[in-house]
GROMACS .gro file of C-alpha atoms in nm:
model
  168
    1MET     CA    1  -0.894  -5.146  -7.063
    2MET     CA    2  -1.163  -5.170  -6.861
    3ARG     CA    3  -1.503  -5.107  -6.946
    4PHE     CA    4  -1.688  -4.964  -6.690
    5LEU     CA    5  -2.046  -5.079  -6.857
    6LYS     CA    6  -2.197  -5.414  -6.789
    7ALA     CA    7  -2.242  -5.684  -7.158
    8ASP     CA    8  -2.494  -5.481  -7.296
    9GLY     CA    9  -2.341  -5.152  -7.329
   10ASP     CA   10  -2.605  -4.931  -7.149
   11GLN     CA   11  -2.542  -4.942  -6.695
   12ILE     CA   12  -2.231  -4.920  -6.548
   13SER     CA   13  -2.045  -5.184  -6.388
   14VAL     CA   14  -2.059  -5.144  -6.008
   15ILE     CA   15  -1.826  -5.426  -5.957
   16ARG     CA   16  -1.546  -5.277  -6.148
   17VAL     CA   17  -1.609  -4.949  -6.067
   18GLY     CA   18  -1.539  -5.059  -5.696
   19MET     CA   19  -1.255  -5.205  -5.804
   20VAL     CA   20  -1.029  -4.902  -5.992
   21VAL     CA   21  -1.148  -4.722  -5.657
   22ALA     CA   22  -0.999  -4.985  -5.429
   23ILE     CA   23  -0.716  -5.034  -5.685
   24VAL     CA   24  -0.644  -4.626  -5.666
   25GLY     CA   25  -0.719  -4.623  -5.271
   26ILE     CA   26  -0.448  -4.909  -5.193
   27THR     CA   27  -0.219  -4.761  -5.449
   28ALA     CA   28  -0.240  -4.430  -5.267
   29PHE     CA   29  -0.209  -4.533  -4.859
   30VAL     CA   30   0.077  -4.746  -4.956
   31ILE     CA   31   0.220  -4.455  -5.162
   32ILE     CA   32   0.118  -4.188  -4.870
   33GLY     CA   33   0.265  -4.397  -4.605
   34ALA     CA   34   0.600  -4.465  -4.804
   35VAL     CA   35   0.633  -4.154  -4.822
   36PHE     CA   36   0.574  -4.083  -4.378
   37PHE     CA   37   0.849  -4.371  -4.295
   38ILE     CA   38   1.097  -4.180  -4.554
   39ASP     CA   39   1.001  -3.814  -4.378
   40GLN     CA   40   1.025  -3.946  -4.042
   41SER     CA   41   1.366  -4.139  -4.115
   42SER     CA   42   1.557  -3.835  -4.215
   43ARG     CA   43   1.435  -3.715  -3.910
   44ARG     CA   44   1.721  -3.979  -3.695
   45ARG     CA   45   2.031  -3.780  -3.733
   46PRO     CA   46   2.072  -3.502  -3.651
   47TYR     CA   47   2.001  -3.190  -3.833
   48HIS     CA   48   2.294  -3.010  -3.965
   49ILE     CA   49   2.288  -2.641  -4.092
   50PRO     CA   50   2.654  -2.580  -4.351
   51PRO     CA   51   2.835  -2.374  -4.116
   52PRO     CA   52   2.963  -2.071  -4.264
   53GLN     CA   53   3.245  -2.042  -4.542
   54GLY     CA   54   3.564  -2.049  -4.421
   55ALA     CA   55   3.503  -2.196  -4.053
   56ALA     CA   56   3.663  -2.491  -3.872
   57GLU     CA   57   3.533  -2.714  -3.655
   58TYR     CA   58   3.768  -2.760  -3.338
   59ARG     CA   59   3.546  -2.970  -3.110
   60ASN     CA   60   3.318  -3.250  -3.185
   61TYR     CA   61   3.188  -3.442  -2.914
   62ALA     CA   62   2.818  -3.684  -2.843
   63THR     CA   63   2.668  -3.539  -2.514
   64GLY     CA   64   2.378  -3.804  -2.539
   65ALA     CA   65   2.281  -4.110  -2.701
   66ALA     CA   66   2.106  -3.828  -2.961
   67GLU     CA   67   2.281  -3.578  -2.896
   68GLN     CA   68   2.595  -3.380  -2.953
   69GLU     CA   69   2.749  -3.031  -2.974
   70ILE     CA   70   2.941  -2.933  -3.276
   71TYR     CA   71   3.226  -2.628  -3.210
   72TYR     CA   72   3.315  -2.364  -3.569
   73ARG     CA   73   3.532  -2.126  -3.523
   74ILE     CA   74   3.563  -1.830  -3.801
   75PRO     CA   75   3.831  -1.606  -3.813
   76ARG     CA   76   3.672  -1.200  -3.748
   77ALA     CA   77   3.942  -1.124  -4.119
   78GLN     CA   78   3.692  -1.359  -4.314
   79ALA     CA   79   3.354  -1.294  -4.121
   80SER     CA   80   3.238  -1.068  -3.877
   81ILE     CA   81   2.950  -1.168  -3.613
   82ASP     CA   82   2.717  -0.972  -3.833
   83GLU     CA   83   2.779  -1.193  -4.136
   84VAL     CA   84   2.721  -1.558  -3.982
   85VAL     CA   85   2.392  -1.404  -3.774
   86ALA     CA   86   2.341  -1.338  -4.157
   87HIS     CA   87   2.402  -1.674  -4.280
   88TYR     CA   88   2.251  -1.873  -4.062
   89THR     CA   89   1.938  -1.635  -3.976
   90GLU     CA   90   1.926  -1.659  -4.414
   91ARG     CA   91   1.928  -2.039  -4.350
   92LEU     CA   92   1.674  -2.005  -4.107
   93GLN     CA   93   1.413  -1.867  -4.253
   94ALA     CA   94   1.492  -2.123  -4.581
   95LEU     CA   95   1.356  -2.372  -4.337
   96GLU     CA   96   1.069  -2.195  -4.228
   97GLY     CA   97   0.947  -2.088  -4.497
   98THR     CA   98   0.938  -1.738  -4.357
   99ASP     CA   99   1.142  -1.458  -4.367
  100GLU     CA  100   0.949  -1.379  -4.018
  101VAL     CA  101   1.212  -1.585  -3.843
  102GLU     CA  102   1.581  -1.487  -3.735
  103CYS     CA  103   1.826  -1.548  -3.499
  104LYS     CA  104   1.810  -1.373  -3.167
  105ARG     CA  105   2.043  -1.151  -2.975
  106PHE     CA  106   2.121  -1.189  -2.547
  107PRO     CA  107   2.044  -0.974  -2.445
  108ALA     CA  108   1.870  -0.766  -2.690
  109GLN     CA  109   2.115  -0.462  -2.636
  110GLY     CA  110   2.366  -0.429  -2.397
  111ASN     CA  111   2.625  -0.724  -2.282
  112PHE     CA  112   2.508  -1.007  -2.048
  113SER     CA  113   2.470  -0.849  -1.642
  114ASN     CA  114   2.784  -1.072  -1.547
  115TYR     CA  115   3.059  -0.993  -1.871
  116VAL     CA  116   3.374  -0.899  -1.706
  117PRO     CA  117   3.572  -0.743  -1.935
  118GLY     CA  118   3.925  -0.970  -1.980
  119THR     CA  119   3.746  -1.233  -1.819
  120THR     CA  120   3.606  -1.582  -1.946
  121THR     CA  121   3.285  -1.449  -1.943
  122VAL     CA  122   3.050  -1.404  -2.249
  123PRO     CA  123   2.926  -1.065  -2.323
  124TYR     CA  124   2.725  -1.177  -2.567
  125GLU     CA  125   2.556  -1.430  -2.809
  126TYR     CA  126   2.276  -1.507  -3.110
  127LYS     CA  127   2.086  -1.811  -3.110
  128CYS     CA  128   1.905  -1.886  -3.410
  129LEU     CA  129   1.712  -2.262  -3.377
  130PHE     CA  130   1.646  -2.527  -3.621
  131ASP     CA  131   1.331  -2.738  -3.536
  132ARG     CA  132   1.251  -3.007  -3.748
  133SER     CA  133   1.059  -3.225  -3.500
  134SER     CA  134   0.722  -3.325  -3.639
  135PHE     CA  135   0.535  -3.697  -3.542
  136ASN     CA  136   0.649  -3.828  -3.254
  137ASN     CA  137   1.021  -3.812  -3.392
  138VAL     CA  138   1.241  -3.440  -3.255
  139GLN     CA  139   1.541  -3.318  -3.489
  140VAL     CA  140   1.663  -2.983  -3.320
  141THR     CA  141   1.966  -2.767  -3.356
  142GLU     CA  142   2.111  -2.499  -3.171
  143VAL     CA  143   2.295  -2.243  -3.342
  144LEU     CA  144   2.468  -2.045  -3.013
  145ILE     CA  145   2.673  -1.729  -3.146
  146GLN     CA  146   2.975  -1.565  -2.941
  147PRO     CA  147   3.188  -1.311  -3.049
  148GLY     CA  148   3.570  -1.427  -2.911
  149ILE     CA  149   3.722  -1.304  -2.596
  150ASP     CA  150   4.018  -1.170  -2.486
  151ALA     CA  151   4.106  -1.393  -2.229
  152MET     CA  152   4.093  -1.691  -2.363
  153ASP     CA  153   4.252  -1.569  -2.668
  154THR     CA  154   3.969  -1.532  -2.906
  155ASP     CA  155   3.921  -1.234  -2.948
  156SER     CA  156   3.990  -1.251  -3.300
  157LEU     CA  157   3.692  -1.520  -3.349
  158VAL     CA  158   3.393  -1.529  -3.415
  159LEU     CA  159   3.273  -1.871  -3.224
  160ILE     CA  160   3.004  -2.082  -3.294
  161ARG     CA  161   2.850  -2.389  -3.061
  162TYR     CA  162   2.622  -2.640  -3.237
  163VAL     CA  163   2.356  -2.812  -2.982
  164GLN     CA  164   2.196  -3.125  -3.129
  165ARG     CA  165   1.923  -3.332  -3.025
  166TRP     CA  166   1.759  -3.581  -3.292
  167SER     CA  167   1.541  -3.935  -3.193
  168ARG     CA  168   1.668  -4.301  -3.150
   0.00000   0.00000   0.00000
């Protein structure tokens, strides 16, 4: 074991203390650097939120080099739109570490002004924004939740769409 005292035993060796400080500093720098690069690397792929149980993927396609959209649907018999929104709100709160965030309904009440029953227009939707972007990296997943509509034979489904962007 390294002694911090000089050979005569009554003075601290500055060189020995300096070497210990340098070794500890270099080790800390290497560890912090490794953690930083691992974190940055984890943001170079889509941030995936597990869909509710019973949701089935029915479309998945790339919209750019680092962008994609994934579509899910779940029968309302398995989960109502409120249950699906609650599922994503829980995950959003876990990501943010607070109960202050939630998925937002658009419009807040009623239906969109252009909504016409019996057509392909959507009455309302919920949006949940999962943002794990950090220093010089983007990693965002926007989840859109919509009720199915009669005109598209999806009125018994809850529709879920992921719009994902990430750094390359």
